[in-house]
mmCIF file of C-alpha atoms in Angstrom:
data_model
loop_
_atom_site.group_PDB
_atom_site.id
_atom_site.type_symbol
_atom_site.label_atom_id
_atom_site.label_comp_id
_atom_site.label_asym_id
_atom_site.label_seq_id
_atom_site.Cartn_x
_atom_site.Cartn_y
_atom_site.Cartn_z
ATOM 1 C CA MET A 1 109.215 156.098 123.326
ATOM 2 C CA PRO A 2 109.254 153.383 120.064
ATOM 3 C CA PRO A 3 106.527 151.039 119.838
ATOM 4 C CA SER A 4 108.783 148.016 120.792
ATOM 5 C CA TYR A 5 108.627 149.694 124.344
ATOM 6 C CA ARG A 6 105.259 147.928 125.027
ATOM 7 C CA TRP A 7 106.969 144.852 126.092
ATOM 8 C CA VAL A 8 108.927 146.617 128.851
ATOM 9 C CA ILE A 9 105.720 148.202 129.894
ATOM 10 C CA LEU A 10 104.168 144.863 130.067
ATOM 11 C CA ALA A 11 106.755 143.164 131.864
ATOM 12 C CA VAL A 12 106.992 146.009 135.012
ATOM 13 C CA CYS A 13 103.339 145.493 135.236
ATOM 14 C CA THR A 14 103.245 141.768 135.071
ATOM 15 C CA LEU A 15 105.832 141.801 138.022
ATOM 16 C CA ALA A 16 103.613 143.774 139.698
ATOM 17 C CA PHE A 17 100.450 141.514 139.363
ATOM 18 C CA VAL A 18 102.658 138.812 140.682
ATOM 19 C CA GLU A 19 102.809 140.674 143.804
ATOM 20 C CA VAL A 20 99.225 141.105 144.063
ATOM 21 C CA HIS A 21 98.363 137.795 143.495
ATOM 22 C CA VAL A 22 100.918 136.681 146.205
ATOM 23 C CA HIS A 23 98.841 138.526 148.879
ATOM 24 C CA ARG A 24 95.749 137.438 147.355
ATOM 25 C CA LEU A 25 96.488 134.077 147.818
ATOM 26 C CA ALA A 26 99.012 133.823 150.820
ATOM 27 C CA PHE A 27 96.516 133.851 153.700
ATOM 28 C CA SER A 28 94.583 130.290 152.149
ATOM 29 C CA PRO A 29 97.427 127.808 152.975
ATOM 30 C CA LEU A 30 97.773 129.538 156.553
ATOM 31 C CA ILE A 31 93.768 128.919 157.229
ATOM 32 C CA PRO A 32 94.506 125.543 159.191
ATOM 33 C CA THR A 33 97.129 127.576 161.222
ATOM 34 C CA PHE A 34 94.607 130.469 162.193
ATOM 35 C CA VAL A 35 91.580 127.679 163.054
ATOM 36 C CA ALA A 36 93.762 125.666 165.107
ATOM 37 C CA ASP A 37 96.039 128.453 166.876
ATOM 38 C CA LEU A 38 92.809 131.098 167.376
ATOM 39 C CA GLY A 39 90.063 128.555 167.443
ATOM 40 C CA ILE A 40 87.866 130.490 164.974
ATOM 41 C CA THR A 41 85.472 128.691 162.714
ATOM 42 C CA TYR A 42 86.000 128.298 158.748
ATOM 43 C CA THR A 43 83.462 131.185 158.342
ATOM 44 C CA THR A 44 85.809 133.478 160.446
ATOM 45 C CA ALA A 45 88.652 132.383 158.228
ATOM 46 C CA GLY A 46 86.790 133.173 155.032
ATOM 47 C CA THR A 47 85.797 136.654 156.348
ATOM 48 C CA ILE A 48 89.609 137.471 157.023
ATOM 49 C CA GLN A 49 90.342 136.206 153.461
ATOM 50 C CA THR A 50 87.404 138.439 152.016
ATOM 51 C CA ALA A 51 88.479 141.346 153.777
ATOM 52 C CA TYR A 52 91.072 141.656 151.384
ATOM 53 C CA PHE A 53 88.399 141.769 148.270
ATOM 54 C CA TRP A 54 85.957 144.154 150.139
ATOM 55 C CA THR A 55 88.700 146.842 149.913
ATOM 56 C CA TYR A 56 90.017 145.784 146.544
ATOM 57 C CA THR A 57 86.492 145.624 145.258
ATOM 58 C CA LEU A 58 85.658 149.413 146.703
ATOM 59 C CA PHE A 59 88.763 151.094 145.252
ATOM 60 C CA GLN A 60 88.311 149.482 141.569
ATOM 61 C CA VAL A 61 86.022 152.405 140.528
ATOM 62 C CA PRO A 62 87.720 155.003 142.134
ATOM 63 C CA VAL A 63 91.105 153.706 140.865
ATOM 64 C CA GLY A 64 89.785 153.491 137.189
ATOM 65 C CA ILE A 65 88.694 157.152 137.581
ATOM 66 C CA LEU A 66 92.206 157.999 138.799
ATOM 67 C CA THR A 67 94.061 156.267 136.232
ATOM 68 C CA ASP A 68 92.473 158.244 133.700
ATOM 69 C CA ARG A 69 92.955 161.406 135.208
ATOM 70 C CA TRP A 70 95.823 161.466 136.495
ATOM 71 C CA GLY A 71 98.022 158.331 134.855
ATOM 72 C CA ALA A 72 98.825 154.894 135.425
ATOM 73 C CA ARG A 73 102.032 155.497 137.181
ATOM 74 C CA ARG A 74 101.466 157.342 139.725
ATOM 75 C CA VAL A 75 98.407 155.635 141.082
ATOM 76 C CA MET A 76 100.151 152.105 140.865
ATOM 77 C CA LEU A 77 103.008 153.648 143.410
ATOM 78 C CA VAL A 78 100.343 154.913 145.839
ATOM 79 C CA PHE A 79 98.243 151.821 146.031
ATOM 80 C CA LEU A 80 101.515 149.687 146.131
ATOM 81 C CA SER A 81 103.140 151.665 149.352
ATOM 82 C CA LEU A 82 99.746 150.536 151.151
ATOM 83 C CA LEU A 83 100.223 146.821 150.170
ATOM 84 C CA GLY A 84 103.508 146.746 151.321
ATOM 85 C CA LEU A 85 102.163 148.246 154.457
ATOM 86 C CA GLY A 86 99.541 146.033 155.066
ATOM 87 C CA ALA A 87 101.597 142.993 154.602
ATOM 88 C CA VAL A 88 103.983 143.929 157.809
ATOM 89 C CA LEU A 89 101.024 144.985 159.569
ATOM 90 C CA PHE A 90 99.390 141.453 158.767
ATOM 91 C CA ALA A 91 102.634 139.798 160.122
ATOM 92 C CA ALA A 92 102.585 141.666 163.185
ATOM 93 C CA SER A 93 98.415 140.746 164.041
ATOM 94 C CA ARG A 94 97.295 138.795 166.979
ATOM 95 C CA THR A 95 93.917 139.050 166.976
ATOM 96 C CA TYR A 96 90.969 138.457 164.632
ATOM 97 C CA PRO A 97 90.369 142.159 164.322
ATOM 98 C CA GLU A 98 93.982 143.137 163.598
ATOM 99 C CA SER A 99 94.297 140.548 160.787
ATOM 100 C CA ALA A 100 91.163 141.442 159.166
ATOM 101 C CA GLY A 101 92.073 144.979 159.189
ATOM 102 C CA ALA A 102 95.762 144.524 157.771
ATOM 103 C CA ARG A 103 93.975 142.279 154.861
ATOM 104 C CA ALA A 104 91.831 144.956 154.367
ATOM 105 C CA LEU A 105 94.763 146.990 153.692
ATOM 106 C CA ILE A 106 96.470 144.831 151.503
ATOM 107 C CA GLY A 107 93.633 144.313 149.682
ATOM 108 C CA ALA A 108 93.285 148.446 149.008
ATOM 109 C CA GLY A 109 96.835 148.371 147.995
ATOM 110 C CA ALA A 110 96.605 145.652 145.830
ATOM 111 C CA ALA A 111 93.491 147.507 143.741
ATOM 112 C CA ALA A 112 95.570 149.472 141.779
ATOM 113 C CA ILE A 113 97.633 147.152 139.546
ATOM 114 C CA TRP A 114 95.136 145.526 137.109
ATOM 115 C CA VAL A 115 93.225 148.565 136.089
ATOM 116 C CA PRO A 116 96.007 151.045 135.242
ATOM 117 C CA GLY A 117 97.640 147.940 133.677
ATOM 118 C CA THR A 118 95.117 147.103 131.475
ATOM 119 C CA ARG A 119 94.916 150.471 130.733
ATOM 120 C CA LEU A 120 98.372 150.776 129.887
ATOM 121 C CA ILE A 121 97.773 147.903 127.460
ATOM 122 C CA THR A 122 95.338 149.723 125.607
ATOM 123 C CA GLU A 123 97.862 152.754 125.170
ATOM 124 C CA TRP A 124 100.728 150.327 124.041
ATOM 125 C CA PHE A 125 99.222 147.678 122.208
ATOM 126 C CA PRO A 126 97.213 147.286 119.155
ATOM 127 C CA PRO A 127 93.492 145.689 118.965
ATOM 128 C CA ASP A 128 95.180 142.370 117.390
ATOM 129 C CA GLU A 129 97.635 141.988 120.425
ATOM 130 C CA ARG A 130 95.500 143.201 123.468
ATOM 131 C CA GLY A 131 94.253 139.525 123.899
ATOM 132 C CA ARG A 132 97.574 137.936 124.016
ATOM 133 C CA ALA A 133 99.075 140.903 126.091
ATOM 134 C CA THR A 134 96.113 140.822 128.887
ATOM 135 C CA GLY A 135 97.104 136.949 128.854
ATOM 136 C CA VAL A 136 100.649 137.483 129.468
ATOM 137 C CA PHE A 137 99.806 140.022 132.303
ATOM 138 C CA SER A 138 97.300 137.696 133.987
ATOM 139 C CA ALA A 139 99.836 134.825 133.819
ATOM 140 C CA GLY A 140 101.520 137.402 136.292
ATOM 141 C CA GLY A 141 98.716 136.002 138.846
ATOM 142 C CA GLY A 142 99.288 132.645 138.034
ATOM 143 C CA VAL A 143 103.369 133.097 138.932
ATOM 144 C CA GLY A 144 102.046 135.044 142.167
ATOM 145 C CA GLY A 145 99.672 132.646 143.517
ATOM 146 C CA THR A 146 101.904 129.760 142.926
ATOM 147 C CA LEU A 147 104.447 131.311 145.016
ATOM 148 C CA ALA A 148 102.400 132.156 147.718
ATOM 149 C CA LEU A 149 100.557 128.716 147.742
ATOM 150 C CA VAL A 150 104.283 126.740 147.630
ATOM 151 C CA GLY A 151 106.544 129.694 149.144
ATOM 152 C CA VAL A 152 104.495 130.844 151.895
ATOM 153 C CA PRO A 153 103.665 127.538 153.889
ATOM 154 C CA TRP A 154 107.164 126.102 153.105
ATOM 155 C CA LEU A 155 108.687 129.331 154.860
ATOM 156 C CA ALA A 156 106.341 129.170 157.570
ATOM 157 C CA ASP A 157 107.246 125.497 158.404
ATOM 158 C CA ARG A 158 110.818 126.872 158.857
ATOM 159 C CA LEU A 159 110.177 130.560 160.171
ATOM 160 C CA GLY A 160 107.181 130.804 161.503
ATOM 161 C CA TRP A 161 103.790 132.327 159.452
ATOM 162 C CA ARG A 162 104.966 135.781 160.660
ATOM 163 C CA LEU A 163 108.273 136.050 159.270
ATOM 164 C CA ALA A 164 107.154 134.168 156.088
ATOM 165 C CA TYR A 165 104.232 136.702 155.748
ATOM 166 C CA GLY A 166 106.702 139.704 156.434
ATOM 167 C CA ALA A 167 108.938 138.382 153.794
ATOM 168 C CA THR A 168 106.186 139.191 151.086
ATOM 169 C CA ALA A 169 106.585 142.926 151.748
ATOM 170 C CA VAL A 170 110.075 142.817 150.497
ATOM 171 C CA PRO A 171 109.367 142.686 146.703
ATOM 172 C CA VAL A 172 107.476 145.581 146.805
ATOM 173 C CA LEU A 173 110.340 147.703 147.936
ATOM 174 C CA VAL A 174 111.834 146.345 144.757
ATOM 175 C CA LEU A 175 108.941 147.273 142.491
ATOM 176 C CA LEU A 176 108.363 150.800 143.239
ATOM 177 C CA PRO A 177 111.388 152.112 141.612
ATOM 178 C CA LEU A 178 110.846 149.673 138.782
ATOM 179 C CA ILE A 179 107.627 151.976 138.011
ATOM 180 C CA VAL A 180 109.464 155.027 138.724
ATOM 181 C CA VAL A 181 111.727 154.346 136.014
ATOM 182 C CA PHE A 182 109.851 152.274 133.421
ATOM 183 C CA VAL A 183 106.234 153.050 133.477
ATOM 184 C CA ARG A 184 104.926 155.642 130.758
ATOM 185 C CA ALA A 185 101.862 156.454 128.948
ATOM 186 C CA ARG A 186 102.369 156.500 125.567
ATOM 187 C CA ARG A 187 101.585 159.809 123.568
ATOM 188 C CA SER A 188 99.084 160.152 120.758
ATOM 189 C CA SER A 189 100.318 162.002 117.420
ATOM 190 C CA GLY A 190 98.692 165.131 119.015
ATOM 191 C CA GLY A 191 101.342 165.047 121.575
ATOM 192 C CA GLY A 192 99.775 163.687 124.810
ATOM 193 C CA ALA A 193 97.746 160.672 125.846
ATOM 194 C CA PRO A 194 93.939 160.872 125.192
ATOM 195 C CA ARG A 195 92.477 163.088 128.438
ATOM 196 C CA PRO A 196 89.360 161.815 129.893
ATOM 197 C CA THR A 197 86.042 164.337 129.892
ATOM 198 C CA ALA A 198 83.489 164.669 132.493
ATOM 199 C CA GLY A 199 81.297 161.880 133.638
ATOM 200 C CA THR A 200 83.273 159.106 132.632
ATOM 201 C CA LEU A 201 81.831 156.565 135.157
ATOM 202 C CA GLY A 202 78.216 157.758 133.902
ATOM 203 C CA ARG A 203 79.093 156.954 130.236
ATOM 204 C CA VAL A 204 80.431 153.281 130.915
ATOM 205 C CA LEU A 205 77.452 152.701 133.628
ATOM 206 C CA ALA A 206 74.488 154.034 131.414
ATOM 207 C CA THR A 207 76.123 151.323 128.429
ATOM 208 C CA PRO A 208 73.685 148.213 128.534
ATOM 209 C CA ALA A 209 76.223 146.091 126.993
ATOM 210 C CA ILE A 210 78.398 146.191 130.069
ATOM 211 C CA TRP A 211 76.125 144.979 132.828
ATOM 212 C CA PRO A 212 76.025 141.043 131.584
ATOM 213 C CA TYR A 213 79.481 140.919 131.617
ATOM 214 C CA ASN A 214 79.390 142.463 135.460
ATOM 215 C CA LEU A 215 77.256 139.274 136.342
ATOM 216 C CA THR A 216 79.370 137.071 134.786
ATOM 217 C CA VAL A 217 82.593 137.917 136.090
ATOM 218 C CA LEU A 218 81.026 138.062 139.356
ATOM 219 C CA LEU A 219 79.683 134.653 139.404
ATOM 220 C CA ALA A 220 82.569 133.247 137.841
ATOM 221 C CA TYR A 221 85.503 134.716 139.881
ATOM 222 C CA GLY A 222 83.669 134.592 143.113
ATOM 223 C CA ALA A 223 83.409 130.866 142.328
ATOM 224 C CA TYR A 224 87.145 130.426 141.434
ATOM 225 C CA PHE A 225 88.475 132.319 144.638
ATOM 226 C CA SER A 226 86.161 130.833 146.962
ATOM 227 C CA VAL A 227 87.528 127.419 145.458
ATOM 228 C CA VAL A 228 91.136 128.131 145.919
ATOM 229 C CA THR A 229 90.326 129.685 149.515
ATOM 230 C CA PHE A 230 89.459 126.223 151.086
ATOM 231 C CA LEU A 231 91.496 123.865 148.787
ATOM 232 C CA PRO A 232 94.651 124.105 151.073
ATOM 233 C CA ALA A 233 92.136 122.898 154.382
ATOM 234 C CA PHE A 234 90.091 120.584 152.306
ATOM 235 C CA PHE A 235 93.451 118.492 151.390
ATOM 236 C CA VAL A 236 94.692 118.888 154.997
ATOM 237 C CA ALA A 237 91.361 117.694 156.531
ATOM 238 C CA ARG A 238 90.405 115.293 153.419
ATOM 239 C CA LEU A 239 94.151 113.711 152.592
ATOM 240 C CA ARG A 240 95.830 114.375 155.705
ATOM 241 C CA LEU A 241 98.239 116.472 153.726
ATOM 242 C CA SER A 242 100.552 119.323 155.794
ATOM 243 C CA ALA A 243 99.751 122.659 155.227
ATOM 244 C CA ALA A 244 103.175 122.908 152.886
ATOM 245 C CA GLU A 245 102.040 119.803 150.977
ATOM 246 C CA ALA A 246 98.173 121.122 150.536
ATOM 247 C CA GLY A 247 99.450 124.574 149.370
ATOM 248 C CA LEU A 248 101.818 122.639 146.729
ATOM 249 C CA VAL A 249 98.812 120.584 145.336
ATOM 250 C CA THR A 250 96.793 123.423 145.114
ATOM 251 C CA SER A 251 99.294 125.766 143.541
ATOM 252 C CA LEU A 252 98.744 123.313 140.553
ATOM 253 C CA ILE A 253 95.861 125.831 139.642
ATOM 254 C CA SER A 254 97.759 128.872 139.680
ATOM 255 C CA ALA A 255 100.633 127.135 137.699
ATOM 256 C CA GLY A 256 98.325 126.016 135.260
ATOM 257 C CA THR A 257 96.913 129.727 134.717
ATOM 258 C CA ILE A 258 100.650 130.731 133.779
ATOM 259 C CA VAL A 259 99.922 128.512 130.521
ATOM 260 C CA SER A 260 95.930 129.008 130.375
ATOM 261 C CA TRP A 261 95.710 132.573 130.666
ATOM 262 C CA PRO A 262 98.480 133.573 127.956
ATOM 263 C CA LEU A 263 96.850 130.996 125.554
ATOM 264 C CA ALA A 264 93.351 132.107 126.086
ATOM 265 C CA GLY A 265 94.243 135.629 125.217
ATOM 266 C CA TYR A 266 96.239 134.296 121.669
ATOM 267 C CA VAL A 267 93.395 132.150 120.719
ATOM 268 C CA SER A 268 90.825 134.763 121.071
ATOM 269 C CA ASP A 269 93.530 136.920 119.173
ATOM 270 C CA ARG A 270 93.480 134.506 116.594
ATOM 271 C CA LEU A 271 89.906 133.575 115.887
ATOM 272 C CA GLY A 272 88.672 137.002 117.027
ATOM 273 C CA ARG A 273 85.900 135.500 119.121
ATOM 274 C CA PRO A 274 86.810 135.940 122.531
ATOM 275 C CA LYS A 275 83.146 135.146 123.735
ATOM 276 C CA ALA A 276 83.575 131.376 122.632
ATOM 277 C CA VAL A 277 86.857 131.322 124.165
ATOM 278 C CA TYR A 278 84.987 132.332 127.383
ATOM 279 C CA LEU A 279 82.061 130.097 127.350
ATOM 280 C CA ALA A 280 84.266 127.152 126.388
ATOM 281 C CA SER A 281 86.366 127.832 129.884
ATOM 282 C CA GLU A 282 83.096 128.421 131.743
ATOM 283 C CA VAL A 283 81.815 124.807 130.797
ATOM 284 C CA ALA A 284 85.359 123.079 132.070
ATOM 285 C CA ASN A 285 85.092 125.333 135.281
ATOM 286 C CA VAL A 286 81.550 124.153 136.029
ATOM 287 C CA ALA A 287 83.078 120.504 135.908
ATOM 288 C CA ALA A 288 86.315 121.236 137.461
ATOM 289 C CA CYS A 289 84.349 122.560 140.399
ATOM 290 C CA ALA A 290 81.846 119.717 140.398
ATOM 291 C CA ALA A 291 84.806 117.395 140.051
ATOM 292 C CA PHE A 292 86.465 118.444 143.487
ATOM 293 C CA ALA A 293 83.478 117.008 145.238
ATOM 294 C CA GLY A 294 85.123 113.739 144.976
ATOM 295 C CA ALA A 295 88.575 114.173 143.204
ATOM 296 C CA ALA A 296 91.659 116.178 144.530
ATOM 297 C CA ALA A 297 93.661 115.409 141.545
ATOM 298 C CA ILE A 298 91.812 117.749 139.370
ATOM 299 C CA ALA A 299 93.937 120.736 140.507
ATOM 300 C CA ALA A 300 96.199 120.449 137.632
ATOM 301 C CA ALA A 301 93.218 120.207 134.915
ATOM 302 C CA MET A 302 91.570 123.136 136.398
ATOM 303 C CA GLY A 303 94.422 125.372 136.466
ATOM 304 C CA LEU A 304 94.680 124.828 132.343
ATOM 305 C CA VAL A 305 90.945 125.338 131.608
ATOM 306 C CA VAL A 306 90.164 128.627 133.479
ATOM 307 C CA GLY A 307 92.109 130.935 130.960
ATOM 308 C CA GLY A 308 89.428 132.356 129.133
ATOM 309 C CA MET A 309 87.854 133.621 132.066
ATOM 310 C CA VAL A 310 90.482 136.618 130.655
ATOM 311 C CA THR A 311 88.452 137.198 127.772
ATOM 312 C CA PRO A 312 85.643 139.543 129.174
ATOM 313 C CA TYR A 313 88.311 142.082 130.198
ATOM 314 C CA VAL A 314 89.621 142.091 126.083
ATOM 315 C CA MET A 315 86.009 142.315 124.905
ATOM 316 C CA VAL A 316 85.305 145.641 127.178
ATOM 317 C CA MET A 317 88.696 147.095 126.158
ATOM 318 C CA ASP A 318 87.441 146.752 122.619
ATOM 319 C CA MET A 319 83.924 147.978 123.843
ATOM 320 C CA PHE A 320 85.088 151.421 125.171
ATOM 321 C CA PRO A 321 87.106 154.497 123.578
ATOM 322 C CA ARG A 322 90.787 154.823 125.237
ATOM 323 C CA GLU A 323 90.015 157.573 127.423
ATOM 324 C CA LEU A 324 87.280 155.456 128.960
ATOM 325 C CA ALA A 325 89.548 152.250 129.668
ATOM 326 C CA GLY A 326 90.608 152.593 133.103
ATOM 327 C CA THR A 327 87.007 153.531 134.579
ATOM 328 C CA ALA A 328 85.491 150.644 132.246
ATOM 329 C CA MET A 329 88.183 148.384 133.717
ATOM 330 C CA GLY A 330 87.475 149.624 137.320
ATOM 331 C CA VAL A 331 83.637 148.882 136.887
ATOM 332 C CA LEU A 332 84.161 145.225 135.546
ATOM 333 C CA ASN A 333 86.914 144.306 138.064
ATOM 334 C CA ALA A 334 84.895 145.858 140.944
ATOM 335 C CA SER A 335 82.111 143.359 139.646
ATOM 336 C CA CYS A 336 84.447 140.732 139.486
ATOM 337 C CA PHE A 337 85.724 140.986 143.239
ATOM 338 C CA ALA A 338 82.395 141.637 144.473
ATOM 339 C CA GLY A 339 81.629 137.939 144.410
ATOM 340 C CA GLY A 340 85.222 137.392 146.282
ATOM 341 C CA MET A 341 83.875 139.290 148.739
ATOM 342 C CA PHE A 342 80.928 137.008 150.135
ATOM 343 C CA LEU A 343 81.238 133.931 148.207
ATOM 344 C CA PRO A 344 84.007 132.481 150.310
ATOM 345 C CA VAL A 345 82.162 133.215 153.761
ATOM 346 C CA ILE A 346 79.091 131.294 151.801
ATOM 347 C CA LEU A 347 81.328 128.444 151.379
ATOM 348 C CA GLY A 348 83.015 128.412 154.394
ATOM 349 C CA HIS A 349 79.389 128.780 156.075
ATOM 350 C CA VAL A 350 78.625 125.394 153.875
ATOM 351 C CA VAL A 351 81.703 124.068 155.565
ATOM 352 C CA ASP A 352 80.642 124.515 158.878
ATOM 353 C CA VAL A 353 77.057 123.249 158.911
ATOM 354 C CA THR A 354 77.791 120.176 156.719
ATOM 355 C CA GLY A 355 81.412 119.344 157.747
ATOM 356 C CA SER A 356 81.694 118.615 154.348
ATOM 357 C CA PHE A 357 84.196 120.544 151.954
ATOM 358 C CA PRO A 358 82.436 118.712 149.158
ATOM 359 C CA ALA A 359 79.415 120.199 149.568
ATOM 360 C CA ALA A 360 80.867 123.965 149.292
ATOM 361 C CA PHE A 361 82.756 122.654 146.021
ATOM 362 C CA LEU A 362 79.092 121.602 144.846
ATOM 363 C CA VAL A 363 77.559 125.252 145.552
ATOM 364 C CA ALA A 364 80.716 126.744 143.658
ATOM 365 C CA ALA A 365 79.806 124.515 141.060
ATOM 366 C CA GLY A 366 76.390 125.594 140.700
ATOM 367 C CA VAL A 367 77.689 129.349 140.587
ATOM 368 C CA GLN A 368 79.993 128.404 137.840
ATOM 369 C CA ALA A 369 77.009 127.415 136.091
ATOM 370 C CA ALA A 370 74.895 130.279 136.564
ATOM 371 C CA ALA A 371 78.002 132.642 135.517
ATOM 372 C CA LEU A 372 78.139 130.626 132.141
ATOM 373 C CA ILE A 373 74.234 131.289 131.502
ATOM 374 C CA ALA A 374 75.094 134.697 131.794
ATOM 375 C CA GLY A 375 77.928 134.543 129.762
ATOM 376 C CA CYS A 376 75.660 133.490 126.868
ATOM 377 C CA PHE A 377 74.016 137.016 127.037
ATOM 378 C CA VAL A 378 77.132 139.183 126.853
ATOM 379 C CA ARG A 379 77.181 141.147 123.290
ATOM 380 C CA GLU A 380 80.841 140.200 121.347
ATOM 381 C CA PRO A 381 82.503 143.802 120.152
ATOM 382 C CA ASP A 382 82.470 144.243 116.475
ATOM 383 C CA ALA A 383 86.122 143.542 115.680
ATOM 384 C CA SER A 384 86.122 145.977 112.745
ATOM 385 C CA ARG A 385 85.209 148.951 115.040
ATOM 386 C CA ARG A 386 88.034 149.012 117.365
ATOM 387 C CA ASP A 387 90.325 151.891 118.112
ATOM 388 C CA ALA A 388 94.106 151.447 117.428
#
């Protein structure tokens, strides 16, 4: 395949990541409906949301290892099929255990897009383009999140939430043949893609430099996902918006990331200083989470400042040789979503105890501040030693 084929690869991966974020956030605007109709607490609603993150996190390292051994295409096809099944089961669920179980299956299915996608980026894109490629890939998440926060409650108002959520399984059926036809590993000059050696996970975990990255993304993304989870409920309770209106306002965050993810990747490529981009983004994230304690209009600004959160992935890509790329991304992404497993539950508990969403957002601001401190200790890879 010619080098220009890399853009076809990136396009298909980005479309798949759109679907991942549709399902990551589609439950958030439905939380007021679940709380009212099922009589559950916000802590319980947070648990349904985090069921996605439990399995998503659990599968990150295995997906990384499988991607390095079996290739991105096969892994993506198997797991996306699980995602589609989970979406249908969630739409049919009628009890808390059924809802949580279906969300867990969705999380497992969604687990195998980001890691295989970043592995493909390391194969197809030269080092000085990986930041912008990763940013474009991430922007698919912004598109998916916006579609979920706006489209799902809009459809739910007209068709009911079951049909609205069930409709999200349809794009999966379109994605599967696209992956079969277009996703290919890039062959090296030696006639094949680099093959992993034994002990890939041990080699990654034994690299001390990766652990500050693991800690900072755990805190940063955990706080980010927690805020986005409860913003629709906050807008319904505080501003008396409808579920559709609350989803629309919250979607300003994900809409902003459509610009900020690629922009942050481009700036990190141009400056050659991804760590500086990340730290600047974290400073803004602390301010944005704190601002939600008193100002709802900050949603649009938050989406435009979170883009630097993508740069730790760019730096870890450059830290490891290509044959370890999938495993390294799996380890980093597992750390990222470990925060998403428990922080929404903590914020939900804060709301239940205090009756205050702003108090929960202040907790998220404190977590982002801890992420900023951890980010100061990451070691930026030497650009001159990047593999081609």
